[in-house]
Amino acid sequence: MAVITSEPVLSAKLPGWLALLAVLIVAGIVPLVGSSYLIEALLLPFLALSLAGVGLNLLTGYAGQVSLGSAAFMAVGAFAAFNFNLRVDSLPLLVSIALAGGVAAAVGIVFGLPSLRLRGFYLAVSTLAAQFFVQWALTKFGWFSNDNPSGVIDAPKLAIAGIDFDSSTGRYYFALIIVTVLTFFAWRVASSQTGRNFIAIRDNETAARIIGVPVLRTKLLAFALSSFIIGVAGALWAFAYLRTVEPAGFNLDRSFQILFIIIIGGLATIRGAFLGAALMVVFPVLLSRAGSFLLGDLFDSGVLDMSQRIVIGALIIAFLILEPDGLAALGKRQIERFRPSAPKPVG
């Protein structure tokens, strides 16, 4: 008979729903005890970029379709939400944002058509067409920005059912609710048969077709779902964070930033988008403080920008070599290292 040599040790692993509830409770409390700077400079961009990372991870991490046009879909979402709110009387703000996500999904399907024939690097290059075309269209045609000569759009008043969300704390909770709902939606998609179809196509498209996965439809669905989520993230970036935005704010650098978020955070994992976004938002602040402390006035904005690019590039190379699965896998491994193991039976 087996004999247990010690008392049973409780597993340190929490149920998924309990861990999520703890995160949401902390997220809800933080703005109540934090400063307005924390909300405006860190939490709001973190939420918008995290949601964009979740959307791109569905497309690139799960479905294996590389895209460099994420900022274009953010721009479509921001400007579409602005125009729906401006031109359709009495349209609720949430409906405007949802419709803007639908427009971004439609644009994503159009620019996802090359994925039916192209793969890998060639597909990534083709998605640049979305980046350049959308930015050109928003700049060329004044209608999108209500004929503002500079192309700048201003956010409408954030209110839902008569509740005002225009304060910094209100905008944070507004963004938090939307990010939570869409993240849960993305998680459900990733854990469903649709998500398994994404992974099958990513791993081996020919094998996926043989076992009956509708490859063409699944690829376009991946572009649509990803673009919808990224479009809503663009609306949050414009409405909840910046409050005013121009087409140049959604340039190629923004697309690379979102791509770096999922590479550093971890491909094919929802939490990786949040970990990567946290690093991308907090790192420049820490680098600025450290540079100012060490170099004083010599560490100006130009040096900060260049230093940030160099260090982020080095981090990406390090993660690709040492930890291809990103911060999500690194964190999981550290947690498992300190988790008490069950006693082994002897005899």
PDB file of C-alpha atoms in Angstrom, residues 157-295:
ATOM      1  CA  LYS A 157     -18.765  63.655 -24.726  1.00  0.00           C
ATOM      2  CA  LEU A 158     -18.576  60.205 -23.194  1.00  0.00           C
ATOM      3  CA  ALA A 159     -21.949  59.367 -21.679  1.00  0.00           C
ATOM      4  CA  ILE A 160     -23.977  56.159 -21.425  1.00  0.00           C
ATOM      5  CA  ALA A 161     -27.623  56.176 -20.354  1.00  0.00           C
ATOM      6  CA  GLY A 162     -27.195  59.660 -18.923  1.00  0.00           C
ATOM      7  CA  ILE A 163     -24.090  58.704 -16.913  1.00  0.00           C
ATOM      8  CA  ASP A 164     -21.158  61.046 -17.552  1.00  0.00           C
ATOM      9  CA  PHE A 165     -17.788  59.393 -18.224  1.00  0.00           C
ATOM     10  CA  ASP A 166     -15.886  62.513 -19.240  1.00  0.00           C
ATOM     11  CA  SER A 167     -13.592  62.675 -16.198  1.00  0.00           C
ATOM     12  CA  SER A 168     -10.284  60.813 -16.224  1.00  0.00           C
ATOM     13  CA  THR A 169     -11.643  58.192 -13.825  1.00  0.00           C
ATOM     14  CA  GLY A 170     -14.862  57.908 -15.821  1.00  0.00           C
ATOM     15  CA  ARG A 171     -12.960  57.401 -19.082  1.00  0.00           C
ATOM     16  CA  TYR A 172     -10.869  54.736 -17.395  1.00  0.00           C
ATOM     17  CA  TYR A 173     -13.936  52.775 -16.268  1.00  0.00           C
ATOM     18  CA  PHE A 174     -15.517  53.289 -19.709  1.00  0.00           C
ATOM     19  CA  ALA A 175     -12.439  51.776 -21.365  1.00  0.00           C
ATOM     20  CA  LEU A 176     -12.100  49.041 -18.730  1.00  0.00           C
ATOM     21  CA  ILE A 177     -15.644  47.793 -19.323  1.00  0.00           C
ATOM     22  CA  ILE A 178     -15.200  47.630 -23.087  1.00  0.00           C
ATOM     23  CA  VAL A 179     -11.773  45.992 -22.832  1.00  0.00           C
ATOM     24  CA  THR A 180     -13.090  43.397 -20.364  1.00  0.00           C
ATOM     25  CA  VAL A 181     -16.059  42.472 -22.562  1.00  0.00           C
ATOM     26  CA  LEU A 182     -14.015  42.185 -25.767  1.00  0.00           C
ATOM     27  CA  THR A 183     -11.196  40.298 -24.047  1.00  0.00           C
ATOM     28  CA  PHE A 184     -13.711  37.756 -22.768  1.00  0.00           C
ATOM     29  CA  PHE A 185     -15.116  37.537 -26.306  1.00  0.00           C
ATOM     30  CA  ALA A 186     -11.623  36.945 -27.735  1.00  0.00           C
ATOM     31  CA  TRP A 187     -10.943  34.285 -25.104  1.00  0.00           C
ATOM     32  CA  ARG A 188     -14.174  32.492 -26.005  1.00  0.00           C
ATOM     33  CA  VAL A 189     -13.246  32.589 -29.686  1.00  0.00           C
ATOM     34  CA  ALA A 190      -9.734  31.281 -28.982  1.00  0.00           C
ATOM     35  CA  SER A 191     -11.053  28.390 -26.864  1.00  0.00           C
ATOM     36  CA  SER A 192     -13.828  27.455 -29.321  1.00  0.00           C
ATOM     37  CA  GLN A 193     -13.755  25.347 -32.473  1.00  0.00           C
ATOM     38  CA  THR A 194     -13.046  28.547 -34.381  1.00  0.00           C
ATOM     39  CA  GLY A 195      -9.883  29.057 -32.331  1.00  0.00           C
ATOM     40  CA  ARG A 196      -8.832  25.474 -32.967  1.00  0.00           C
ATOM     41  CA  ASN A 197      -9.358  26.071 -36.679  1.00  0.00           C
ATOM     42  CA  PHE A 198      -7.118  29.157 -36.417  1.00  0.00           C
ATOM     43  CA  ILE A 199      -4.373  27.091 -34.796  1.00  0.00           C
ATOM     44  CA  ALA A 200      -4.714  24.293 -37.344  1.00  0.00           C
ATOM     45  CA  ILE A 201      -4.213  26.751 -40.200  1.00  0.00           C
ATOM     46  CA  ARG A 202      -1.268  28.361 -38.418  1.00  0.00           C
ATOM     47  CA  ASP A 203       0.482  25.043 -37.822  1.00  0.00           C
ATOM     48  CA  ASN A 204      -0.134  23.431 -41.223  1.00  0.00           C
ATOM     49  CA  GLU A 205      -2.533  24.907 -43.727  1.00  0.00           C
ATOM     50  CA  THR A 206      -2.460  21.852 -46.013  1.00  0.00           C
ATOM     51  CA  ALA A 207      -3.205  19.464 -43.150  1.00  0.00           C
ATOM     52  CA  ALA A 208      -6.004  21.751 -41.936  1.00  0.00           C
ATOM     53  CA  ARG A 209      -7.612  21.645 -45.378  1.00  0.00           C
ATOM     54  CA  ILE A 210      -7.361  17.843 -45.474  1.00  0.00           C
ATOM     55  CA  ILE A 211      -9.129  17.395 -42.134  1.00  0.00           C
ATOM     56  CA  GLY A 212     -11.986  19.613 -43.272  1.00  0.00           C
ATOM     57  CA  VAL A 213     -11.164  23.070 -41.943  1.00  0.00           C
ATOM     58  CA  PRO A 214     -12.660  25.735 -44.264  1.00  0.00           C
ATOM     59  CA  VAL A 215      -9.335  27.491 -44.788  1.00  0.00           C
ATOM     60  CA  LEU A 216     -10.436  30.464 -46.901  1.00  0.00           C
ATOM     61  CA  ARG A 217     -13.433  31.313 -44.741  1.00  0.00           C
ATOM     62  CA  THR A 218     -11.446  30.861 -41.525  1.00  0.00           C
ATOM     63  CA  LYS A 219      -8.685  33.199 -42.686  1.00  0.00           C
ATOM     64  CA  LEU A 220     -11.165  35.934 -43.562  1.00  0.00           C
ATOM     65  CA  LEU A 221     -12.955  35.393 -40.247  1.00  0.00           C
ATOM     66  CA  ALA A 222      -9.631  35.850 -38.440  1.00  0.00           C
ATOM     67  CA  PHE A 223      -9.067  39.150 -40.252  1.00  0.00           C
ATOM     68  CA  ALA A 224     -12.632  40.274 -39.507  1.00  0.00           C
ATOM     69  CA  LEU A 225     -12.560  39.466 -35.779  1.00  0.00           C
ATOM     70  CA  SER A 226      -9.081  40.896 -35.345  1.00  0.00           C
ATOM     71  CA  SER A 227      -9.925  44.108 -37.208  1.00  0.00           C
ATOM     72  CA  PHE A 228     -13.165  44.531 -35.237  1.00  0.00           C
ATOM     73  CA  ILE A 229     -11.334  44.395 -31.909  1.00  0.00           C
ATOM     74  CA  ILE A 230      -8.491  46.614 -33.144  1.00  0.00           C
ATOM     75  CA  GLY A 231     -11.025  49.108 -34.542  1.00  0.00           C
ATOM     76  CA  VAL A 232     -12.711  49.388 -31.143  1.00  0.00           C
ATOM     77  CA  ALA A 233      -9.261  49.830 -29.591  1.00  0.00           C
ATOM     78  CA  GLY A 234      -8.700  52.733 -31.995  1.00  0.00           C
ATOM     79  CA  ALA A 235     -11.932  54.342 -30.848  1.00  0.00           C
ATOM     80  CA  LEU A 236     -10.808  54.000 -27.222  1.00  0.00           C
ATOM     81  CA  TRP A 237      -7.401  55.439 -28.125  1.00  0.00           C
ATOM     82  CA  ALA A 238      -9.072  58.507 -29.640  1.00  0.00           C
ATOM     83  CA  PHE A 239     -12.085  58.953 -27.352  1.00  0.00           C
ATOM     84  CA  ALA A 240     -10.926  57.753 -23.930  1.00  0.00           C
ATOM     85  CA  TYR A 241      -7.186  58.415 -24.025  1.00  0.00           C
ATOM     86  CA  LEU A 242      -6.062  61.224 -26.355  1.00  0.00           C
ATOM     87  CA  ARG A 243      -9.476  62.934 -26.717  1.00  0.00           C
ATOM     88  CA  THR A 244      -8.240  64.292 -30.045  1.00  0.00           C
ATOM     89  CA  VAL A 245      -6.347  62.515 -32.799  1.00  0.00           C
ATOM     90  CA  GLU A 246      -5.136  62.955 -36.362  1.00  0.00           C
ATOM     91  CA  PRO A 247      -4.339  60.396 -39.095  1.00  0.00           C
ATOM     92  CA  ALA A 248      -0.608  60.717 -38.400  1.00  0.00           C
ATOM     93  CA  GLY A 249      -1.267  59.330 -34.927  1.00  0.00           C
ATOM     94  CA  PHE A 250      -1.971  55.959 -36.528  1.00  0.00           C
ATOM     95  CA  ASN A 251       1.240  55.627 -38.500  1.00  0.00           C
ATOM     96  CA  LEU A 252       3.453  52.638 -39.198  1.00  0.00           C
ATOM     97  CA  ASP A 253       5.244  53.079 -35.861  1.00  0.00           C
ATOM     98  CA  ARG A 254       1.942  52.345 -34.104  1.00  0.00           C
ATOM     99  CA  SER A 255       1.541  49.138 -36.118  1.00  0.00           C
ATOM    100  CA  PHE A 256       5.039  48.024 -35.139  1.00  0.00           C
ATOM    101  CA  GLN A 257       4.322  48.916 -31.512  1.00  0.00           C
ATOM    102  CA  ILE A 258       1.299  46.596 -31.455  1.00  0.00           C
ATOM    103  CA  LEU A 259       3.291  43.845 -33.170  1.00  0.00           C
ATOM    104  CA  PHE A 260       6.073  44.239 -30.596  1.00  0.00           C
ATOM    105  CA  ILE A 261       3.484  43.983 -27.811  1.00  0.00           C
ATOM    106  CA  ILE A 262       2.393  40.501 -28.848  1.00  0.00           C
ATOM    107  CA  ILE A 263       5.949  39.338 -29.586  1.00  0.00           C
ATOM    108  CA  ILE A 264       7.219  40.420 -26.167  1.00  0.00           C
ATOM    109  CA  GLY A 265       4.037  39.439 -24.331  1.00  0.00           C
ATOM    110  CA  GLY A 266       3.653  36.084 -26.042  1.00  0.00           C
ATOM    111  CA  LEU A 267       1.985  34.877 -29.210  1.00  0.00           C
ATOM    112  CA  ALA A 268      -1.239  32.845 -29.024  1.00  0.00           C
ATOM    113  CA  THR A 269      -2.050  33.918 -25.472  1.00  0.00           C
ATOM    114  CA  ILE A 270      -4.586  36.503 -24.364  1.00  0.00           C
ATOM    115  CA  ARG A 271      -2.722  37.569 -21.235  1.00  0.00           C
ATOM    116  CA  GLY A 272       0.412  38.112 -23.313  1.00  0.00           C
ATOM    117  CA  ALA A 273      -1.182  41.169 -24.922  1.00  0.00           C
ATOM    118  CA  PHE A 274      -1.639  42.754 -21.494  1.00  0.00           C
ATOM    119  CA  LEU A 275       1.866  41.885 -20.324  1.00  0.00           C
ATOM    120  CA  GLY A 276       3.415  43.251 -23.507  1.00  0.00           C
ATOM    121  CA  ALA A 277       1.322  46.418 -23.384  1.00  0.00           C
ATOM    122  CA  ALA A 278       2.281  46.982 -19.746  1.00  0.00           C
ATOM    123  CA  LEU A 279       5.962  46.811 -20.665  1.00  0.00           C
ATOM    124  CA  MET A 280       5.549  49.100 -23.687  1.00  0.00           C
ATOM    125  CA  VAL A 281       3.674  51.727 -21.647  1.00  0.00           C
ATOM    126  CA  VAL A 282       5.693  51.652 -18.437  1.00  0.00           C
ATOM    127  CA  PHE A 283       9.140  51.219 -19.975  1.00  0.00           C
ATOM    128  CA  PRO A 284       9.430  54.726 -21.561  1.00  0.00           C
ATOM    129  CA  VAL A 285       8.476  56.304 -18.229  1.00  0.00           C
ATOM    130  CA  LEU A 286      11.095  54.301 -16.348  1.00  0.00           C
ATOM    131  CA  LEU A 287      13.692  54.980 -19.043  1.00  0.00           C
ATOM    132  CA  SER A 288      12.949  58.706 -18.920  1.00  0.00           C
ATOM    133  CA  ARG A 289      13.305  58.832 -15.131  1.00  0.00           C
ATOM    134  CA  ALA A 290      16.523  56.816 -15.169  1.00  0.00           C
ATOM    135  CA  GLY A 291      18.018  58.843 -18.033  1.00  0.00           C
ATOM    136  CA  SER A 292      17.174  62.154 -16.392  1.00  0.00           C
ATOM    137  CA  PHE A 293      18.669  60.978 -13.117  1.00  0.00           C
ATOM    138  CA  LEU A 294      21.911  59.783 -14.726  1.00  0.00           C
ATOM    139  CA  LEU A 295      22.413  62.332 -17.516  1.00  0.00           C
TER     140      LEU A 295
END
